[in-house]
mmCIF file of C-alpha atoms in Angstrom:
data_model
loop_
_atom_site.group_PDB
_atom_site.id
_atom_site.type_symbol
_atom_site.label_atom_id
_atom_site.label_comp_id
_atom_site.label_asym_id
_atom_site.label_seq_id
_atom_site.Cartn_x
_atom_site.Cartn_y
_atom_site.Cartn_z
ATOM 1 C CA MET A 1 76.774 83.490 49.928
ATOM 2 C CA ASP A 2 78.481 81.719 52.838
ATOM 3 C CA GLU A 3 81.898 82.915 51.669
ATOM 4 C CA LYS A 4 80.694 86.499 51.323
ATOM 5 C CA MET A 5 79.107 86.422 54.773
ATOM 6 C CA GLU A 6 82.421 85.222 56.191
ATOM 7 C CA ILE A 7 84.101 88.206 54.524
ATOM 8 C CA VAL A 8 81.458 90.480 56.083
ATOM 9 C CA ASP A 9 82.266 89.024 59.510
ATOM 10 C CA LEU A 10 85.961 89.779 58.931
ATOM 11 C CA PHE A 11 85.159 93.369 57.936
ATOM 12 C CA ILE A 12 83.131 93.743 61.138
ATOM 13 C CA GLN A 13 85.895 92.186 63.241
ATOM 14 C CA PHE A 14 88.351 94.814 61.960
ATOM 15 C CA ASN A 15 85.825 97.674 62.245
ATOM 16 C CA LYS A 16 85.550 98.082 58.470
ATOM 17 C CA TYR A 17 81.852 98.821 58.705
ATOM 18 C CA ASP A 18 81.500 100.659 55.380
ATOM 19 C CA LEU A 19 82.948 97.672 53.521
ATOM 20 C CA ALA A 20 80.682 95.330 55.504
ATOM 21 C CA LEU A 21 77.595 97.360 54.547
ATOM 22 C CA GLU A 22 78.626 97.541 50.899
ATOM 23 C CA THR A 23 79.044 93.769 50.748
ATOM 24 C CA LEU A 24 75.795 93.080 52.601
ATOM 25 C CA GLN A 25 73.838 95.362 50.279
ATOM 26 C CA GLU A 26 75.238 93.456 47.299
ATOM 27 C CA ILE A 27 74.132 90.172 48.883
ATOM 28 C CA SER A 28 70.656 91.542 49.690
ATOM 29 C CA GLU A 29 70.000 92.284 46.006
ATOM 30 C CA TYR A 30 70.002 88.605 45.055
ATOM 31 C CA GLN A 31 69.281 87.029 48.450
ATOM 32 C CA PRO A 32 67.093 89.342 50.583
ATOM 33 C CA THR A 33 66.889 87.020 53.603
ATOM 34 C CA LYS A 34 66.166 87.864 57.231
ATOM 35 C CA GLU A 35 69.727 86.840 58.149
ATOM 36 C CA VAL A 36 71.187 89.412 55.758
ATOM 37 C CA PHE A 37 68.939 92.256 56.957
ATOM 38 C CA LEU A 38 69.633 91.440 60.624
ATOM 39 C CA LYS A 39 73.333 91.638 59.846
ATOM 40 C CA ILE A 40 72.858 95.020 58.137
ATOM 41 C CA SER A 41 70.965 96.220 61.210
ATOM 42 C CA ASN A 42 73.795 95.021 63.448
ATOM 43 C CA VAL A 43 76.396 96.908 61.403
ATOM 44 C CA TYR A 44 74.407 100.135 61.683
ATOM 45 C CA GLU A 45 74.198 99.513 65.432
ATOM 46 C CA TYR A 46 77.989 99.061 65.664
ATOM 47 C CA MET A 47 78.273 102.424 63.872
ATOM 48 C CA LYS A 48 75.851 103.894 66.445
ATOM 49 C CA LYS A 49 73.415 104.709 63.621
ATOM 50 C CA TYR A 50 70.439 103.520 65.623
ATOM 51 C CA ASP A 51 67.744 105.098 63.436
ATOM 52 C CA GLU A 52 69.084 103.343 60.338
ATOM 53 C CA SER A 53 69.230 100.075 62.259
ATOM 54 C CA LEU A 54 65.621 100.540 63.412
ATOM 55 C CA TYR A 55 64.499 101.293 59.856
ATOM 56 C CA ILE A 56 65.894 97.943 58.643
ATOM 57 C CA LEU A 57 64.257 95.980 61.473
ATOM 58 C CA LYS A 58 60.874 97.691 61.104
ATOM 59 C CA SER A 59 60.946 97.018 57.360
ATOM 60 C CA LEU A 60 61.186 93.306 58.219
ATOM 61 C CA ILE A 61 58.048 93.597 60.382
ATOM 62 C CA LYS A 62 56.199 95.393 57.554
ATOM 63 C CA LYS A 63 57.029 92.420 55.337
ATOM 64 C CA GLY A 64 55.271 90.151 57.852
ATOM 65 C CA GLU A 65 58.264 89.017 59.906
ATOM 66 C CA LEU A 66 57.064 87.640 63.251
ATOM 67 C CA ASP A 67 60.387 86.440 64.682
ATOM 68 C CA PRO A 68 60.482 87.663 68.331
ATOM 69 C CA VAL A 69 64.237 88.280 67.990
ATOM 70 C CA VAL A 70 63.434 91.207 65.665
ATOM 71 C CA TYR A 71 61.132 92.779 68.267
ATOM 72 C CA PHE A 72 63.721 92.264 70.989
ATOM 73 C CA LYS A 73 66.450 93.884 68.868
ATOM 74 C CA ILE A 74 64.182 96.898 68.273
ATOM 75 C CA ALA A 75 63.668 97.167 72.051
ATOM 76 C CA THR A 76 67.422 97.183 72.722
ATOM 77 C CA LEU A 77 67.932 99.942 70.159
ATOM 78 C CA TYR A 78 65.273 102.122 71.784
ATOM 79 C CA GLN A 79 67.012 101.547 75.112
ATOM 80 C CA LYS A 80 70.251 102.854 73.574
ATOM 81 C CA LYS A 81 68.306 105.883 72.317
ATOM 82 C CA LYS A 82 67.084 106.376 75.920
ATOM 83 C CA ASP A 83 63.457 105.937 74.815
ATOM 84 C CA ILE A 84 62.511 103.583 77.635
ATOM 85 C CA ASN A 85 58.732 103.631 77.070
ATOM 86 C CA THR A 86 59.080 102.457 73.468
ATOM 87 C CA CYS A 87 61.727 99.985 74.571
ATOM 88 C CA PHE A 88 59.307 98.398 77.051
ATOM 89 C CA LYS A 89 56.558 98.360 74.406
ATOM 90 C CA TYR A 90 58.696 96.243 72.091
ATOM 91 C CA LEU A 91 59.874 94.021 74.946
ATOM 92 C CA SER A 92 56.206 93.216 75.608
ATOM 93 C CA LEU A 93 55.668 92.515 71.911
ATOM 94 C CA ALA A 94 58.705 90.222 71.920
ATOM 95 C CA ILE A 95 57.124 88.194 74.749
ATOM 96 C CA GLU A 96 53.827 88.051 72.833
ATOM 97 C CA LYS A 97 55.670 86.676 69.810
ATOM 98 C CA GLY A 98 57.283 83.971 71.955
ATOM 99 C CA TYR A 99 60.611 85.445 73.099
ATOM 100 C CA ASN A 100 62.128 83.891 76.205
ATOM 101 C CA SER A 101 60.297 85.791 78.991
ATOM 102 C CA GLU A 102 62.938 85.274 81.686
ATOM 103 C CA TYR A 103 65.453 87.016 79.429
ATOM 104 C CA ILE A 104 63.019 89.911 78.857
ATOM 105 C CA PHE A 105 62.560 90.327 82.613
ATOM 106 C CA TYR A 106 66.343 90.242 83.005
ATOM 107 C CA TYR A 107 66.765 92.943 80.364
ATOM 108 C CA LYS A 108 64.152 95.142 82.046
ATOM 109 C CA GLY A 109 66.085 94.661 85.274
ATOM 110 C CA LEU A 110 69.262 95.866 83.558
ATOM 111 C CA ILE A 111 67.478 98.999 82.358
ATOM 112 C CA TYR A 112 66.177 99.820 85.840
ATOM 113 C CA GLU A 113 69.586 99.083 87.335
ATOM 114 C CA ASP A 114 71.182 101.467 84.831
ATOM 115 C CA GLN A 115 68.721 104.114 86.072
ATOM 116 C CA ASN A 116 69.687 103.293 89.689
ATOM 117 C CA LYS A 117 66.137 102.116 90.406
ATOM 118 C CA LEU A 118 67.512 99.137 92.265
ATOM 119 C CA GLY A 119 64.230 98.050 93.852
ATOM 120 C CA ASP A 120 62.584 97.775 90.426
ATOM 121 C CA ALA A 121 65.666 96.031 89.060
ATOM 122 C CA LEU A 122 65.558 93.425 91.841
ATOM 123 C CA ASP A 123 61.836 92.895 91.199
ATOM 124 C CA TYR A 124 62.451 92.054 87.537
ATOM 125 C CA TYR A 125 65.449 89.860 88.311
ATOM 126 C CA ASN A 126 63.220 87.958 90.748
ATOM 127 C CA ARG A 127 60.525 87.608 88.075
ATOM 128 C CA SER A 128 63.142 86.189 85.744
ATOM 129 C CA LEU A 129 64.265 83.696 88.378
ATOM 130 C CA ARG A 130 60.689 82.639 89.083
ATOM 131 C CA LYS A 131 60.563 81.578 85.446
ATOM 132 C CA ASP A 132 63.889 79.798 85.655
ATOM 133 C CA LYS A 133 65.788 79.396 88.945
ATOM 134 C CA SER A 134 68.976 78.531 87.040
ATOM 135 C CA PHE A 135 69.016 81.795 85.039
ATOM 136 C CA ILE A 136 72.477 82.740 86.260
ATOM 137 C CA SER A 137 72.599 86.256 84.755
ATOM 138 C CA SER A 138 69.740 87.500 86.950
ATOM 139 C CA ARG A 139 71.246 85.820 89.988
ATOM 140 C CA TYR A 140 74.558 87.556 89.325
ATOM 141 C CA ARG A 141 72.956 90.998 88.981
ATOM 142 C CA LYS A 142 71.130 90.510 92.288
ATOM 143 C CA TYR A 143 74.460 89.657 93.910
ATOM 144 C CA ILE A 144 76.043 92.831 92.446
ATOM 145 C CA ILE A 145 73.218 95.045 93.721
ATOM 146 C CA TYR A 146 73.461 93.553 97.206
ATOM 147 C CA LEU A 147 77.248 93.990 97.141
ATOM 148 C CA LYS A 148 76.964 97.646 96.116
ATOM 149 C CA THR A 149 74.467 98.326 98.892
ATOM 150 C CA ASN A 150 76.484 96.471 101.570
ATOM 151 C CA ARG A 151 73.826 93.773 102.073
ATOM 152 C CA TYR A 152 76.359 91.029 102.654
ATOM 153 C CA LYS A 153 73.949 88.439 104.053
ATOM 154 C CA GLU A 154 71.889 88.605 100.852
ATOM 155 C CA CYS A 155 75.115 88.488 98.786
ATOM 156 C CA GLU A 156 76.066 85.172 100.325
ATOM 157 C CA GLU A 157 72.540 83.780 99.951
ATOM 158 C CA GLU A 158 72.507 84.535 96.206
ATOM 159 C CA LEU A 159 75.936 82.992 95.673
ATOM 160 C CA ARG A 160 74.949 79.806 97.483
ATOM 161 C CA LYS A 161 71.807 79.627 95.333
ATOM 162 C CA MET A 162 74.007 80.110 92.269
ATOM 163 C CA ILE A 163 75.963 77.023 93.277
ATOM 164 C CA LYS A 164 72.746 75.139 94.055
ATOM 165 C CA TYR A 165 71.102 75.814 90.687
ATOM 166 C CA ASN A 166 74.237 76.157 88.515
ATOM 167 C CA GLY A 167 76.581 73.738 90.243
ATOM 168 C CA ASP A 168 78.003 72.491 86.947
ATOM 169 C CA GLU A 169 79.520 75.949 86.283
ATOM 170 C CA TYR A 170 82.378 77.499 88.257
ATOM 171 C CA ASP A 171 81.004 81.061 88.433
ATOM 172 C CA GLY A 172 79.167 80.627 91.732
ATOM 173 C CA TYR A 173 82.052 78.830 93.416
ATOM 174 C CA HIS A 174 84.517 81.506 92.288
ATOM 175 C CA LEU A 175 82.351 84.412 93.442
ATOM 176 C CA LEU A 176 81.607 82.787 96.802
ATOM 177 C CA PHE A 177 85.301 81.961 97.300
ATOM 178 C CA THR A 178 86.229 85.596 96.613
ATOM 179 C CA PHE A 179 83.415 86.901 98.822
ATOM 180 C CA LEU A 180 84.420 84.680 101.757
ATOM 181 C CA MET A 181 88.094 85.667 101.418
ATOM 182 C CA ASN A 182 87.060 89.336 101.505
ATOM 183 C CA MET A 183 85.084 88.598 104.654
ATOM 184 C CA LYS A 184 88.237 87.004 106.180
ATOM 185 C CA ARG A 185 86.517 83.599 106.354
ATOM 186 C CA ASP A 186 89.551 81.774 105.003
ATOM 187 C CA GLU A 187 88.692 78.206 105.997
ATOM 188 C CA GLU A 188 85.188 78.422 104.513
ATOM 189 C CA ALA A 189 86.677 79.845 101.305
ATOM 190 C CA LEU A 190 89.098 76.924 101.059
ATOM 191 C CA ASN A 191 86.219 74.477 101.558
ATOM 192 C CA ILE A 192 84.407 76.054 98.601
ATOM 193 C CA LEU A 193 87.468 75.449 96.406
ATOM 194 C CA ARG A 194 87.660 71.852 97.582
ATOM 195 C CA ARG A 195 83.965 71.386 96.826
ATOM 196 C CA ALA A 196 84.388 72.850 93.326
ATOM 197 C CA LEU A 197 87.370 70.599 92.673
ATOM 198 C CA ALA A 198 85.371 67.532 93.719
ATOM 199 C CA VAL A 199 82.424 68.460 91.473
ATOM 200 C CA LEU A 200 84.142 69.978 88.426
ATOM 201 C CA GLY A 201 87.554 68.325 88.433
ATOM 202 C CA GLU A 202 90.953 69.982 88.140
ATOM 203 C CA ASP A 203 89.981 72.911 85.949
ATOM 204 C CA THR A 204 92.633 75.612 85.377
ATOM 205 C CA ILE A 205 90.447 78.428 86.705
ATOM 206 C CA ILE A 206 89.955 76.557 89.993
ATOM 207 C CA ILE A 207 93.724 76.108 90.257
ATOM 208 C CA LEU A 208 94.086 79.864 89.667
ATOM 209 C CA ASP A 209 91.931 80.531 92.729
ATOM 210 C CA TYR A 210 94.084 78.113 94.714
ATOM 211 C CA THR A 211 97.155 80.214 93.839
ATOM 212 C CA LYS A 212 95.292 83.311 95.069
ATOM 213 C CA TYR A 213 94.314 81.530 98.262
ATOM 214 C CA TYR A 214 97.928 80.566 98.998
ATOM 215 C CA MET A 215 99.014 84.133 98.244
ATOM 216 C CA TYR A 216 96.435 85.579 100.671
ATOM 217 C CA MET A 217 97.563 83.080 103.310
ATOM 218 C CA LYS A 218 101.234 84.076 102.688
ATOM 219 C CA GLN A 219 102.095 80.565 101.533
ATOM 220 C CA TYR A 220 104.004 82.014 98.608
ATOM 221 C CA ASP A 221 106.062 78.922 97.784
ATOM 222 C CA LYS A 222 102.905 76.854 97.172
ATOM 223 C CA SER A 223 101.502 79.537 94.917
ATOM 224 C CA ILE A 224 104.720 79.889 92.890
ATOM 225 C CA GLU A 225 105.014 76.113 92.539
ATOM 226 C CA ILE A 226 101.610 76.008 90.816
ATOM 227 C CA ILE A 227 102.362 79.015 88.600
ATOM 228 C CA LYS A 228 105.595 77.431 87.311
ATOM 229 C CA LYS A 229 103.539 74.634 85.746
ATOM 230 C CA ILE A 230 101.341 76.960 83.687
ATOM 231 C CA PRO A 231 102.455 77.123 80.012
ATOM 232 C CA LYS A 232 102.463 80.399 78.092
ATOM 233 C CA ASP A 233 99.759 79.197 75.721
ATOM 234 C CA ASN A 234 97.322 78.652 78.604
ATOM 235 C CA ILE A 235 94.329 80.984 78.338
ATOM 236 C CA TYR A 236 94.836 82.041 81.986
ATOM 237 C CA TYR A 237 98.612 82.545 81.735
ATOM 238 C CA SER A 238 98.361 86.322 82.250
ATOM 239 C CA ASP A 239 96.151 85.858 85.339
ATOM 240 C CA PHE A 240 98.686 83.487 86.906
ATOM 241 C CA SER A 241 101.462 85.938 86.027
ATOM 242 C CA ILE A 242 99.628 88.783 87.772
ATOM 243 C CA VAL A 243 99.446 86.653 90.934
ATOM 244 C CA LYS A 244 103.183 85.956 90.622
ATOM 245 C CA ALA A 245 103.894 89.683 90.221
ATOM 246 C CA LYS A 246 101.885 90.448 93.360
ATOM 247 C CA ILE A 247 103.890 87.858 95.287
ATOM 248 C CA MET A 248 107.160 89.450 94.096
ATOM 249 C CA ALA A 249 105.838 92.831 95.236
ATOM 250 C CA LEU A 250 104.795 91.429 98.625
ATOM 251 C CA ASN A 251 108.437 90.376 98.961
ATOM 252 C CA GLU A 252 109.368 93.970 97.963
ATOM 253 C CA ASP A 253 110.942 92.863 94.673
ATOM 254 C CA TYR A 254 109.160 95.553 92.665
ATOM 255 C CA ASP A 255 111.581 95.406 89.726
ATOM 256 C CA GLU A 256 110.791 91.737 89.162
ATOM 257 C CA ALA A 257 107.059 92.376 89.620
ATOM 258 C CA ILE A 258 107.092 95.027 86.880
ATOM 259 C CA LYS A 259 109.215 92.800 84.621
ATOM 260 C CA ILE A 260 106.554 90.063 84.882
ATOM 261 C CA LEU A 261 103.675 92.460 84.186
ATOM 262 C CA ILE A 262 105.186 94.020 81.056
ATOM 263 C CA GLU A 263 106.284 90.790 79.386
ATOM 264 C CA ASP A 264 104.605 89.564 76.198
ATOM 265 C CA GLY A 265 101.441 87.624 76.894
ATOM 266 C CA VAL A 266 100.787 89.525 80.131
ATOM 267 C CA TYR A 267 100.915 93.249 79.368
ATOM 268 C CA ASN A 268 97.763 94.704 77.893
ATOM 269 C CA GLU A 269 96.865 98.383 77.802
ATOM 270 C CA GLU A 270 93.193 97.404 78.022
ATOM 271 C CA ASN A 271 93.729 95.534 81.311
ATOM 272 C CA PRO A 272 93.216 98.045 84.178
ATOM 273 C CA GLU A 273 94.658 95.659 86.775
ATOM 274 C CA VAL A 274 97.990 95.338 84.940
ATOM 275 C CA LEU A 275 98.227 99.104 84.387
ATOM 276 C CA TYR A 276 97.360 99.800 88.020
ATOM 277 C CA PHE A 277 100.029 97.507 89.433
ATOM 278 C CA VAL A 278 102.764 98.613 87.018
ATOM 279 C CA GLY A 279 101.983 102.178 88.123
ATOM 280 C CA LEU A 280 101.861 101.296 91.807
ATOM 281 C CA TYR A 281 105.120 99.323 91.768
ATOM 282 C CA SER A 282 106.809 102.155 89.830
ATOM 283 C CA ILE A 283 105.764 104.496 92.638
ATOM 284 C CA LYS A 284 107.252 102.060 95.163
ATOM 285 C CA LEU A 285 110.538 102.380 93.221
ATOM 286 C CA LYS A 286 110.120 106.184 93.183
ATOM 287 C CA ASN A 287 110.048 106.101 89.390
ATOM 288 C CA TYR A 288 107.223 108.621 89.160
ATOM 289 C CA THR A 289 107.563 109.422 85.443
ATOM 290 C CA MET A 290 107.160 105.733 84.605
ATOM 291 C CA ALA A 291 104.200 105.477 86.980
ATOM 292 C CA GLU A 292 102.530 108.464 85.326
ATOM 293 C CA ARG A 293 103.117 107.037 81.854
ATOM 294 C CA PHE A 294 101.383 103.735 82.629
ATOM 295 C CA LEU A 295 98.618 105.122 84.843
ATOM 296 C CA GLU A 296 97.670 107.644 82.141
ATOM 297 C CA PHE A 297 96.507 104.682 80.021
ATOM 298 C CA LEU A 298 93.726 104.103 82.575
ATOM 299 C CA ASN A 299 91.975 107.158 81.158
ATOM 300 C CA GLU A 300 91.844 105.381 77.788
ATOM 301 C CA VAL A 301 90.570 101.894 78.719
ATOM 302 C CA LYS A 302 87.130 100.914 77.434
ATOM 303 C CA ASN A 303 86.063 99.319 80.717
ATOM 304 C CA SER A 304 86.212 102.479 82.824
ATOM 305 C CA ASP A 305 83.630 101.179 85.332
ATOM 306 C CA ASN A 306 86.343 99.270 87.145
ATOM 307 C CA GLU A 307 87.860 99.584 90.614
ATOM 308 C CA PHE A 308 91.431 99.545 89.259
ATOM 309 C CA VAL A 309 90.556 102.512 87.053
ATOM 310 C CA TRP A 310 88.922 104.361 89.960
ATOM 311 C CA PHE A 311 91.910 103.870 92.252
ATOM 312 C CA GLY A 312 94.548 104.070 89.527
ATOM 313 C CA ILE A 313 93.547 107.570 88.466
ATOM 314 C CA TYR A 314 93.862 108.557 92.139
ATOM 315 C CA ILE A 315 97.456 107.301 92.524
ATOM 316 C CA LEU A 316 98.236 108.930 89.165
ATOM 317 C CA GLY A 317 97.684 112.199 91.045
ATOM 318 C CA TYR A 318 100.156 111.030 93.682
ATOM 319 C CA ALA A 319 102.765 110.319 90.963
ATOM 320 C CA ILE A 320 102.164 113.769 89.458
ATOM 321 C CA LYS A 321 102.517 115.425 92.877
ATOM 322 C CA GLU A 322 105.971 113.913 93.394
ATOM 323 C CA GLN A 323 107.054 115.699 90.211
ATOM 324 C CA ASP A 324 105.057 118.941 90.277
ATOM 325 C CA ASN A 325 102.908 119.966 93.250
ATOM 326 C CA ASP A 326 101.064 122.755 91.407
ATOM 327 C CA ARG A 327 100.149 120.447 88.541
ATOM 328 C CA SER A 328 98.869 117.855 91.019
ATOM 329 C CA THR A 329 96.556 120.391 92.702
ATOM 330 C CA LYS A 330 94.868 121.109 89.365
ATOM 331 C CA TYR A 331 94.713 117.379 88.676
ATOM 332 C CA PHE A 332 93.005 116.589 92.014
ATOM 333 C CA GLU A 333 90.486 119.395 91.481
ATOM 334 C CA LYS A 334 89.505 117.816 88.149
ATOM 335 C CA LEU A 335 89.540 114.364 89.735
ATOM 336 C CA ASP A 336 87.031 115.449 92.382
ATOM 337 C CA GLU A 337 84.634 116.408 89.577
ATOM 338 C CA LYS A 338 85.274 113.068 87.879
ATOM 339 C CA TYR A 339 84.430 111.110 91.045
ATOM 340 C CA LYS A 340 81.248 113.178 91.469
ATOM 341 C CA LEU A 341 80.208 112.125 87.963
ATOM 342 C CA LEU A 342 81.092 108.503 88.703
ATOM 343 C CA LEU A 343 78.843 108.616 91.762
ATOM 344 C CA ILE A 344 75.896 109.648 89.595
ATOM 345 C CA SER A 345 76.113 106.303 87.783
ATOM 346 C CA ASN A 346 77.338 104.423 90.904
ATOM 347 C CA PRO A 347 75.462 106.155 93.758
ATOM 348 C CA TYR A 348 75.914 103.263 96.232
ATOM 349 C CA GLU A 349 79.612 102.657 95.532
ATOM 350 C CA ILE A 350 81.417 103.130 98.860
ATOM 351 C CA ARG A 351 84.854 102.866 97.232
ATOM 352 C CA ILE A 352 84.269 105.924 95.057
ATOM 353 C CA MET A 353 83.041 107.807 98.139
ATOM 354 C CA ILE A 354 86.272 106.811 99.896
ATOM 355 C CA LEU A 355 88.267 108.176 96.959
ATOM 356 C CA ARG A 356 86.417 111.475 97.273
ATOM 357 C CA ILE A 357 87.560 111.700 100.906
ATOM 358 C CA MET A 358 91.145 111.065 99.777
ATOM 359 C CA VAL A 359 90.894 113.857 97.212
ATOM 360 C CA MET A 360 89.485 116.232 99.849
ATOM 361 C CA ILE A 361 92.505 115.449 102.026
ATOM 362 C CA GLU A 362 94.871 116.061 99.095
ATOM 363 C CA LEU A 363 93.208 119.449 98.522
ATOM 364 C CA GLU A 364 93.471 120.183 102.261
ATOM 365 C CA GLN A 365 89.683 120.360 102.578
ATOM 366 C CA TYR A 366 89.854 118.739 106.001
ATOM 367 C CA ASP A 367 86.500 119.908 107.368
ATOM 368 C CA GLU A 368 84.739 118.577 104.265
ATOM 369 C CA ALA A 369 86.630 115.275 104.517
ATOM 370 C CA ILE A 370 85.719 114.903 108.195
ATOM 371 C CA ALA A 371 82.024 115.679 107.622
ATOM 372 C CA TYR A 372 81.819 113.396 104.563
ATOM 373 C CA SER A 373 83.554 110.484 106.302
ATOM 374 C CA GLU A 374 81.417 110.841 109.433
ATOM 375 C CA GLY A 375 78.316 110.701 107.255
ATOM 376 C CA LEU A 376 79.633 107.533 105.607
ATOM 377 C CA MET A 377 80.393 105.916 108.964
ATOM 378 C CA LYS A 378 76.664 106.002 109.708
ATOM 379 C CA ILE A 379 75.899 103.755 106.733
ATOM 380 C CA THR A 380 78.963 101.515 106.458
ATOM 381 C CA THR A 381 81.414 99.693 108.685
ATOM 382 C CA VAL A 382 84.245 99.774 106.117
ATOM 383 C CA GLU A 383 87.356 100.268 108.253
ATOM 384 C CA GLU A 384 89.126 102.550 105.760
ATOM 385 C CA VAL A 385 86.459 105.257 106.199
ATOM 386 C CA LYS A 386 87.308 105.463 109.885
ATOM 387 C CA GLU A 387 91.043 105.537 109.103
ATOM 388 C CA LEU A 388 90.576 108.440 106.683
ATOM 389 C CA ASN A 389 88.427 110.304 109.207
ATOM 390 C CA ILE A 390 91.261 110.058 111.744
ATOM 391 C CA LEU A 391 93.801 111.057 109.062
ATOM 392 C CA ALA A 392 91.790 114.165 108.114
ATOM 393 C CA LYS A 393 91.529 115.187 111.784
ATOM 394 C CA ASP A 394 95.277 114.669 112.265
ATOM 395 C CA MET A 395 96.034 116.746 109.178
ATOM 396 C CA LYS A 396 93.700 119.489 110.366
ATOM 397 C CA ASP A 397 95.501 119.517 113.723
ATOM 398 C CA LYS A 398 98.850 119.632 111.839
ATOM 399 C CA ARG A 399 100.168 116.537 113.587
ATOM 400 C CA GLU A 400 103.398 114.940 112.330
ATOM 401 C CA ILE A 401 102.238 112.102 110.098
ATOM 402 C CA ILE A 402 103.268 110.659 106.744
ATOM 403 C CA LYS A 403 100.080 111.373 104.822
ATOM 404 C CA ASP A 404 100.977 109.987 101.414
ATOM 405 C CA LYS A 405 102.264 106.668 102.703
ATOM 406 C CA LYS A 406 99.075 106.274 104.726
ATOM 407 C CA ILE A 407 96.901 107.035 101.685
ATOM 408 C CA ILE A 408 98.647 104.371 99.581
ATOM 409 C CA GLU A 409 98.138 101.844 102.399
ATOM 410 C CA VAL A 410 94.414 102.634 102.432
ATOM 411 C CA VAL A 411 94.192 102.210 98.650
ATOM 412 C CA ASN A 412 95.893 98.818 98.781
ATOM 413 C CA SER A 413 93.839 97.535 101.693
ATOM 414 C CA ILE A 414 90.618 98.247 99.778
ATOM 415 C CA LEU A 415 91.806 96.662 96.530
ATOM 416 C CA GLU A 416 92.948 93.543 98.366
ATOM 417 C CA ARG A 417 89.371 92.890 99.445
#
């Protein structure tokens, strides 16, 4: 059986779900164990056949199965079917059967967060943390909610608690380092890296953040010196290479930056950051067809809820405009609709709102851009909103300014945060 289950895992790994099901059904005839039926349920879930998956799991319960994992799996499937009431019913049953309650509270928080009921989400994350202060997943989601809603004091508090209760993991140190750098608190950020190094030792991921720190501080030689020592078989090799490419670009060597990003072991069409920077540096070289080719891949990546996707599909419009102005107008009209849809699932995301202002400017909707940016300035102090407000007013007054260059500067300043 073990050998056949290994084959099933291989079928699943290569998305051969029909073969996986066929093999599992053969196994179930002579060994109808819970493990086998859970695996069958999982395969149906991968195929998005949620009703079939539920049928398998409920048949286990009918046979007297009391494992809380089964009840939890049923809850997650109802969540995917958008039947939240039934989902919560089975989450409660999972707790009754002994499932880890802090994880249940965390999962409920995720559901409320997905519905943009952030107050309810925070309540459940807090319940989870009352059960276990070191439950890092809930702590991280609280940090994300505070970040989205510009509650920076609470962001920092959660990250410091993450270090306090999960000090043997690097996640909290890394997030606090990044947060402090974004807040321009460079010395405090460096102290966090030093603290992590003292506690965790010379881990590669800590060294990666050191290279970023030196890059931000324009100490490029120190950063490059570290990167040179990283072998190609290192798990973080591509991350170090991206830092190196950025340094080349900061020195205006865009050809070399692109060369680094498209080399084997670095380039990945599923990595939005790589695609974004290849596109951006191609624009810097005025190679707009190449920029369009790479930025188009951003519409295909699985992780579309990503800032490099959001901004990359904007500068794709810029690359199109340099080749065909009429085509770019149609593109920006569609892009405005896309950003509106993104805001439905990310209603507190200031960066998407900023991108909407940029699109309004591209479409010469200056009054709308001015009104929208002035509304945003009442709820955020993000400097780029003010810059775009001034830009829209200048464009409306037909002043002599280089609009496109200014827009690209705004994009970069936000992504460098």
